[in-house]
């Protein structure tokens, strides 16, 4: 059968694009080198009957009504607002660091003084990036910011990226600001929920379309269809697509350790961060985020590690100026040499994006290309 579009990668970007094009009457082949759909949002039931996120915990949150409505055609939702605690000085305190974290870790009078200073300078309810707090004109706020920087950001960033916060793009630390409030939610988005039956079920419904054919365990690198005339959306790694001709784009990888305990619940909240202790960064209790009812519970521990192309999985693009320049060289060549190929997604754009952003990008691209 002839295809109008070949989509490489069945994650959020590829599946959204494929569904839109198919619904617009185009015939689509979607391929993935993995044995499953869903990309990094893939979930499956482990041998203990617990639904686990195979590539790290994925919490859905968005301010986009269009994305919320679009995905809602393929899943019912379970309301869920994610909470994270960090182990600091032997105490579990809210992350993002907020006024409750301050009260838990500082002497009472000092905490009250700092709280007043923060509210006066920034206003109650504001979320302020740590690097901005560190350059405050008020010495009291600067000292407080130095404490938070050392105890919450520095160790975690070193573990996660093997770099100090100031050697990364400011967008990285800005993702987890200091919150001048008592709001314990990790995200503030309008819509926060988890797909009721999991992400894989949602993806299956997106791709169950008479105009879509799915081919798994199918690596585009070795495809016989390469160079034929269908249009291609490529959501894999752009440096790999171009045979690493300028050298590999740097990524961080992760190793996940899974253990199941014979108890109802182990942690007080979905995720606990360990900024300063241990080699791992965080532990997530699957049942808390998925809402599954079961007598046992599964915990996933994340160990950051170096990435080696072809050996480990590329998880996080490393956001630094020099890496962006390297990506730009790839993007320029890709556009010039492969005009029939569109590149989009976290690996093709070499850009961290949340699931809703990947979906929004694919919706926009599909609409620009006639869907
Ligand atoms: C640890 C971690 C936790 C995260 N948590 C959250 C979260 O809580 N909330 C949130 O909104 N976002 C989260 N994200 C981000 C989320 O994973 C991404 O937004 C999403 O995966 C982007 O989808 P994508 O389709 O662009 O890429 P992917 O999901 O990576 O899909 C790309 C697909 O392309 C396939 N592919 C690549 N090359 C080839 C090839 N040559 N041939 C065939 N197939 C190929 C891959 O196998 C993969 O399945 C997290 C990311 C990570 C790493």
Coordinates of C-alpha atoms and ligand atoms in Angstrom, one line a residue:
X1 CA 0.0 0.0 0.0
X2 CA 1.3 3.5 -0.8
X3 CA 1.6 6.0 2.1
X4 CA 1.2 9.7 2.1
X5 CA 3.3 10.0 5.2
X6 CA 5.8 7.9 7.0
X7 CA 6.2 8.9 10.7
X8 CA 9.3 7.7 12.5
X9 CA 8.7 7.4 16.2
X10 CA 5.5 6.5 18.0
X11 CA 5.8 8.9 21.0
X12 CA 3.7 12.0 21.7
X13 CA 5.0 13.9 18.6
X14 CA 4.7 11.0 16.1
X15 CA 1.4 9.6 17.3
X16 CA -0.3 13.0 17.4
X17 CA 0.9 13.8 13.9
X18 CA -0.1 10.4 12.6
X19 CA -3.6 10.6 14.0
X20 CA -4.2 14.1 12.7
X21 CA -3.0 13.2 9.2
X22 CA -5.0 10.0 9.1
X23 CA -8.1 11.8 10.2
X24 CA -7.5 14.3 7.4
X25 CA -7.7 11.3 5.0
X26 CA -4.0 10.7 4.5
X27 CA -2.5 7.1 4.6
X28 CA 0.1 6.9 7.3
X29 CA 2.8 4.4 8.2
X30 CA 4.2 4.9 11.7
X31 CA 7.3 3.0 12.7
X32 CA 9.3 2.7 15.9
X33 CA 12.5 0.8 16.6
X34 CA 11.2 -0.1 20.0
X35 CA 8.8 -3.0 20.6
X36 CA 6.0 -0.7 21.7
X37 CA 4.2 2.5 21.0
X38 CA 4.1 5.6 23.4
X39 CA 7.8 6.6 23.2
X40 CA 9.1 7.6 26.6
X41 CA 5.6 7.9 28.0
X42 CA 5.1 4.1 27.6
X43 CA 3.7 2.3 30.6
X44 CA 3.1 -1.4 31.2
X45 CA 2.0 -3.7 34.0
X46 CA 5.0 -5.3 35.8
X47 CA 5.0 -8.9 37.1
X48 CA 3.4 -7.8 40.4
X49 CA 0.4 -6.3 38.5
X50 CA 1.5 -2.7 39.1
X51 CA 1.4 -0.2 36.2
X52 CA 4.9 1.3 35.8
X53 CA 6.3 4.1 33.6
X54 CA 9.2 2.3 31.9
X55 CA 11.1 5.5 31.0
X56 CA 10.7 7.5 34.2
X57 CA 7.6 9.0 35.9
X58 CA 5.4 11.0 33.5
X59 CA 2.9 13.4 35.1
X60 CA 0.5 15.1 32.7
X61 CA 0.0 18.9 33.2
X62 CA -0.9 21.6 30.7
X63 CA -2.4 25.1 30.3
X64 CA -3.4 24.3 26.8
X65 CA -7.1 23.7 26.5
X66 CA -6.6 22.6 22.9
X67 CA -4.2 19.8 24.0
X68 CA -6.4 18.8 26.9
X69 CA -9.4 18.5 24.7
X70 CA -7.5 16.7 21.9
X71 CA -6.1 14.0 24.2
X72 CA -9.4 13.8 26.0
X73 CA -10.8 12.2 22.8
X74 CA -8.6 9.1 23.5
X75 CA -8.6 8.8 27.3
X76 CA -10.6 9.6 30.4
X77 CA -8.7 11.4 33.0
X78 CA -8.1 10.9 36.8
X79 CA -7.5 14.2 38.6
X80 CA -4.0 14.2 40.1
X81 CA -1.8 17.0 41.4
X82 CA 1.8 15.9 41.9
X83 CA 3.6 16.6 45.1
X84 CA 7.4 16.2 45.7
X85 CA 9.3 16.3 49.0
X86 CA 13.0 16.7 49.3
X87 CA 15.2 15.1 52.0
X88 CA 17.2 18.1 53.5
X89 CA 19.1 17.8 56.7
X90 CA 17.2 14.7 57.6
X91 CA 13.8 16.3 57.1
X92 CA 11.3 15.9 54.3
X93 CA 10.3 19.3 53.0
X94 CA 8.2 20.5 50.1
X95 CA 9.9 20.9 46.7
X96 CA 9.7 23.5 45.0
X97 CA 11.1 25.0 48.2
X98 CA 8.3 27.1 49.7
X99 CA 7.4 28.9 52.9
X100 CA 6.7 25.6 54.7
X101 CA 10.1 24.3 53.7
X102 CA 11.6 27.5 55.1
X103 CA 9.7 27.1 58.4
X104 CA 10.8 23.5 58.7
X105 CA 14.5 24.2 58.3
X106 CA 15.2 27.6 59.8
X107 CA 14.8 28.8 63.5
X108 CA 11.3 30.3 64.0
X109 CA 12.3 34.0 64.2
X110 CA 14.7 33.8 61.3
X111 CA 12.1 32.0 59.2
X112 CA 9.5 34.7 60.0
X113 CA 12.0 37.5 59.0
X114 CA 13.0 35.9 55.7
X115 CA 9.3 35.2 54.9
X116 CA 8.4 38.9 55.4
X117 CA 11.4 40.0 53.3
X118 CA 10.5 37.6 50.4
X119 CA 6.8 38.6 50.4
X120 CA 7.7 42.3 50.5
X121 CA 10.2 42.1 47.7
X122 CA 8.3 39.6 45.3
X123 CA 4.8 39.3 46.6
X124 CA 2.9 36.3 48.1
X125 CA 2.2 33.5 45.6
X126 CA 5.1 34.4 43.3
X127 CA 7.6 31.8 42.0
X128 CA 11.1 33.1 41.7
X129 CA 14.1 31.4 39.9
X130 CA 16.9 30.7 42.4
X131 CA 19.5 32.5 40.2
X132 CA 17.3 35.7 40.6
X133 CA 17.0 35.3 44.4
X134 CA 20.8 35.0 44.6
X135 CA 21.3 38.5 43.2
X136 CA 18.7 40.2 45.4
X137 CA 19.9 43.5 46.9
X138 CA 18.8 42.4 50.4
X139 CA 21.5 40.5 52.2
X140 CA 19.0 38.5 54.1
X141 CA 17.4 37.2 50.9
X142 CA 20.8 36.5 49.4
X143 CA 21.9 34.4 52.4
X144 CA 18.6 32.5 52.2
X145 CA 19.1 32.0 48.5
X146 CA 22.6 30.7 49.0
X147 CA 21.3 28.2 51.5
X148 CA 18.6 27.0 49.1
X149 CA 21.1 26.9 46.2
X150 CA 23.6 24.8 48.2
X151 CA 21.1 22.4 49.7
X152 CA 18.5 22.0 47.0
X153 CA 20.0 22.9 43.6
X154 CA 23.8 22.4 43.6
X155 CA 24.0 18.7 44.6
X156 CA 20.9 17.7 42.5
X157 CA 22.2 19.5 39.4
X158 CA 25.7 18.0 39.8
X159 CA 24.2 14.5 40.1
X160 CA 21.7 15.0 37.3
X161 CA 23.9 16.9 34.8
X162 CA 27.5 16.5 36.1
X163 CA 27.6 20.3 35.7
X164 CA 27.1 23.2 38.1
X165 CA 23.8 25.2 37.7
X166 CA 25.6 28.2 36.4
X167 CA 27.2 26.1 33.6
X168 CA 23.8 25.2 32.2
X169 CA 21.2 27.3 30.5
X170 CA 19.2 29.3 33.2
X171 CA 16.1 27.6 32.0
X172 CA 17.1 24.4 33.9
X173 CA 17.0 25.9 37.4
X174 CA 14.1 28.1 36.4
X175 CA 12.0 24.9 35.9
X176 CA 11.9 24.4 39.7
X177 CA 11.6 27.9 41.2
X178 CA 11.4 28.9 44.9
X179 CA 7.7 29.4 45.7
X180 CA 6.7 32.2 48.0
X181 CA 3.6 30.5 49.1
X182 CA 2.3 27.4 50.9
X183 CA 1.1 25.7 47.7
X184 CA 2.5 22.2 47.8
X185 CA 1.7 21.3 44.2
X186 CA 4.7 20.6 42.0
X187 CA 2.9 22.1 39.0
X188 CA 0.5 25.1 38.8
X189 CA -1.1 24.3 35.4
X190 CA -4.8 24.6 34.8
X191 CA -5.2 20.9 33.8
X192 CA -3.4 18.3 35.9
X193 CA -4.4 14.7 35.5
X194 CA -3.3 11.2 34.5
X195 CA -4.8 9.1 31.8
X196 CA -7.2 6.8 33.6
X197 CA -6.0 3.5 32.0
X198 CA -2.5 4.7 31.4
X199 CA -0.6 6.3 28.5
X200 CA -0.2 3.1 26.4
X201 CA -4.0 2.6 26.2
X202 CA -4.4 6.3 25.2
X203 CA -1.7 5.8 22.4
X204 CA -3.4 2.6 21.2
X205 CA -6.6 4.5 20.7
X206 CA -4.9 7.3 18.9
X207 CA -3.3 4.9 16.4
X208 CA -6.4 2.7 16.0
X209 CA -7.4 4.3 12.7
X210 CA -8.1 2.6 9.4
X211 CA -5.6 5.0 7.7
X212 CA -2.8 4.1 10.0
X213 CA -0.4 1.2 9.9
X214 CA 1.9 0.6 12.8
X215 CA 5.3 -1.2 12.4
X216 CA 7.2 -1.9 15.6
X217 CA 10.8 -3.2 16.0
X218 CA 11.4 -1.2 12.8
X219 CA 14.5 0.9 12.7
X220 CA 14.4 3.7 10.1
X221 CA 18.1 3.5 9.7
X222 CA 17.8 0.1 8.1
X223 CA 14.5 0.8 6.3
X224 CA 14.0 -0.1 2.6
X225 CA 11.6 2.8 2.4
X226 CA 14.3 5.4 2.9
X227 CA 14.7 7.6 -0.1
X228 CA 11.3 6.7 -1.6
X229 CA 8.9 9.6 -2.2
X230 CA 6.5 9.6 0.7
X231 CA 6.8 12.6 3.0
X232 CA 8.5 11.8 6.3
X233 CA 8.1 13.1 9.8
X234 CA 11.2 12.1 11.7
X235 CA 11.0 12.3 15.6
X236 CA 14.3 10.5 16.3
X237 CA 17.7 12.0 17.0
X238 CA 18.8 14.5 14.3
X239 CA 22.5 13.7 14.9
X240 CA 22.0 10.0 14.3
X241 CA 19.9 10.7 11.2
X242 CA 22.9 12.5 9.8
X243 CA 25.3 9.8 10.9
X244 CA 26.9 12.0 13.6
X245 CA 28.8 14.0 10.9
X246 CA 29.5 16.8 13.3
X247 CA 30.0 14.5 16.3
X248 CA 27.2 13.4 18.7
X249 CA 24.9 15.9 20.4
X250 CA 25.5 15.5 24.2
X251 CA 22.7 13.9 26.3
X252 CA 22.3 12.6 29.9
X253 CA 21.0 9.2 30.4
X254 CA 19.3 7.4 33.3
X255 CA 19.3 4.0 34.9
X256 CA 16.1 2.9 36.6
X257 CA 15.9 0.5 39.5
X258 CA 12.6 -1.0 40.3
X259 CA 11.5 -2.7 43.6
X260 CA 8.1 -3.9 44.8
X261 CA 7.2 -3.9 48.5
X262 CA 4.5 -6.0 50.1
X263 CA 2.7 -3.0 51.6
X264 CA 0.0 -0.6 50.6
X265 CA 2.0 2.6 50.4
X266 CA 5.6 3.5 51.2
X267 CA 6.0 7.2 50.6
X268 CA 3.9 10.1 51.8
X269 CA 3.9 11.7 48.3
X270 CA 4.5 10.5 44.7
X271 CA 8.2 11.5 44.5
X272 CA 10.9 12.1 47.0
X273 CA 14.0 14.0 45.9
X274 CA 17.5 13.4 47.3
X275 CA 19.5 16.4 46.4
X276 CA 22.5 15.7 48.7
X277 CA 22.5 12.1 49.8
X278 CA 23.0 8.9 47.7
X279 CA 23.9 8.5 44.0
X280 CA 20.2 8.6 42.9
X281 CA 18.2 11.7 42.4
X282 CA 14.7 10.7 43.2
X283 CA 12.3 7.8 44.0
X284 CA 8.8 7.7 42.7
X285 CA 6.0 5.5 43.9
X286 CA 4.0 4.4 40.8
X287 CA 0.7 3.7 42.5
X288 CA 0.5 7.2 43.9
X289 CA 0.8 8.8 40.5
X290 CA -1.4 6.3 38.6
X291 CA -4.0 6.0 41.3
X292 CA -4.0 2.2 41.0
X293 CA -5.5 0.2 43.9
X294 CA -3.4 -2.8 44.9
X295 CA -2.0 -4.6 48.0
X296 CA 1.6 -4.1 46.9
X297 CA 3.5 -1.1 45.7
X298 CA 6.4 -0.5 43.2
X299 CA 9.1 2.2 43.6
X300 CA 11.3 3.4 40.8
X301 CA 14.7 4.9 41.7
X302 CA 16.5 7.1 39.1
X303 CA 20.3 7.1 38.7
X304 CA 21.6 9.7 36.3
X305 CA 24.4 8.4 34.1
X306 CA 26.6 9.4 31.1
X307 CA 25.1 8.8 27.7
X308 CA 26.9 6.8 25.1
X309 CA 25.1 6.7 21.6
X310 CA 24.0 3.2 20.7
X311 CA 24.6 1.9 24.2
X312 CA 22.4 3.9 26.6
X313 CA 19.1 5.7 26.1
X314 CA 19.3 9.5 25.4
X315 CA 17.0 11.1 27.9
X316 CA 17.9 14.8 28.5
X317 CA 19.5 17.1 25.9
X318 CA 22.1 19.1 27.8
X319 CA 21.1 22.7 27.5
X320 CA 24.2 24.8 26.9
X321 CA 25.0 27.4 24.3
X322 CA 27.7 25.3 22.6
X323 CA 25.3 22.3 22.2
X324 CA 22.7 24.6 20.7
X325 CA 25.2 25.7 18.1
X326 CA 26.1 22.1 17.3
X327 CA 22.3 21.4 16.9
X328 CA 22.0 24.4 14.6
X329 CA 24.6 22.9 12.2
X330 CA 22.6 19.6 12.1
X331 CA 19.3 21.5 11.5
X332 CA 20.8 23.5 8.7
X333 CA 22.2 20.5 6.8
X334 CA 19.0 18.5 7.4
X335 CA 16.8 21.1 5.9
X336 CA 19.1 21.6 2.9
X337 CA 19.7 17.9 2.1
X338 CA 16.3 16.4 3.1
X339 CA 13.6 18.7 2.0
X340 CA 10.9 16.0 2.1
X341 CA 11.6 15.2 5.8
X342 CA 10.2 17.3 8.7
X343 CA 12.0 17.1 12.0
X344 CA 10.1 17.5 15.3
X345 CA 10.1 16.1 18.8
X346 CA 12.5 16.2 21.7
X347 CA 15.3 14.2 19.9
X348 CA 14.9 15.8 16.5
X349 CA 14.7 19.4 18.0
X350 CA 17.3 18.5 20.6
X351 CA 15.1 20.3 23.1
X352 CA 13.5 19.1 26.4
X353 CA 9.8 19.4 26.1
X354 CA 6.9 18.3 28.3
X355 CA 4.3 15.9 26.8
X356 CA 1.8 18.7 26.2
X357 CA 4.4 20.7 24.3
X358 CA 5.2 17.7 22.1
X359 CA 1.5 17.2 21.4
X360 CA 0.9 20.9 20.7
X361 CA 3.9 21.1 18.4
X362 CA 2.6 18.1 16.4
X363 CA -0.9 19.5 16.3
X364 CA 0.4 22.8 14.8
X365 CA 2.7 21.0 12.4
X366 CA -0.1 18.8 11.1
X367 CA -2.4 21.7 10.7
X368 CA 0.3 23.7 8.8
X369 CA 0.8 20.7 6.5
X370 CA -2.9 20.4 5.6
X371 CA -4.5 18.3 8.4
Ligands
LIG1 C1 12.8 10.9 32.8 C2 11.8 11.7 32.1 C3 10.6 12.1 32.8 C4 9.7 12.9 32.1 N1 8.6 13.3 32.8 C5 7.7 14.1 32.2 C6 6.6 14.6 33.0 O1 6.4 14.2 34.2 N2 5.7 15.3 32.3 C7 5.8 15.7 31.0 O2 5.0 16.4 30.5 N3 6.9 15.3 30.3 C8 7.9 14.5 30.9 N4 8.9 14.1 30.2 C9 9.1 14.5 28.8 C10 8.4 13.5 27.8 O3 9.1 12.3 27.9 C11 8.5 14.1 26.4 O4 7.7 15.2 26.3 C12 8.0 13.1 25.3 O5 8.6 11.9 25.4 C13 8.3 13.7 23.9 O6 7.7 12.9 22.9 P1 8.5 12.6 21.6 O7 7.5 11.9 20.7 O8 9.0 13.9 21.0 O9 9.7 11.7 21.9 P2 9.8 10.2 22.4 O10 8.8 9.9 23.4 O11 11.2 10.0 22.8 O12 9.5 9.4 21.1 C14 10.5 9.2 20.0 C15 10.3 7.8 19.5 O13 11.1 7.7 18.3 C16 11.7 6.4 18.2 N5 12.8 6.4 17.3 C17 13.9 7.2 17.4 N6 14.8 6.9 16.3 C18 14.2 6.0 15.6 C19 14.5 5.3 14.4 N7 15.7 5.5 13.7 N8 13.7 4.4 13.9 C20 12.5 4.1 14.5 N9 12.1 4.7 15.6 C21 12.9 5.7 16.2 C22 12.1 6.1 19.6 O14 12.2 4.7 19.9 C23 10.9 6.7 20.4 O15 9.9 5.8 20.7 C24 9.9 13.4 30.8 C25 11.1 13.0 30.1 C26 12.0 12.2 30.8 C27 13.3 11.8 30.1

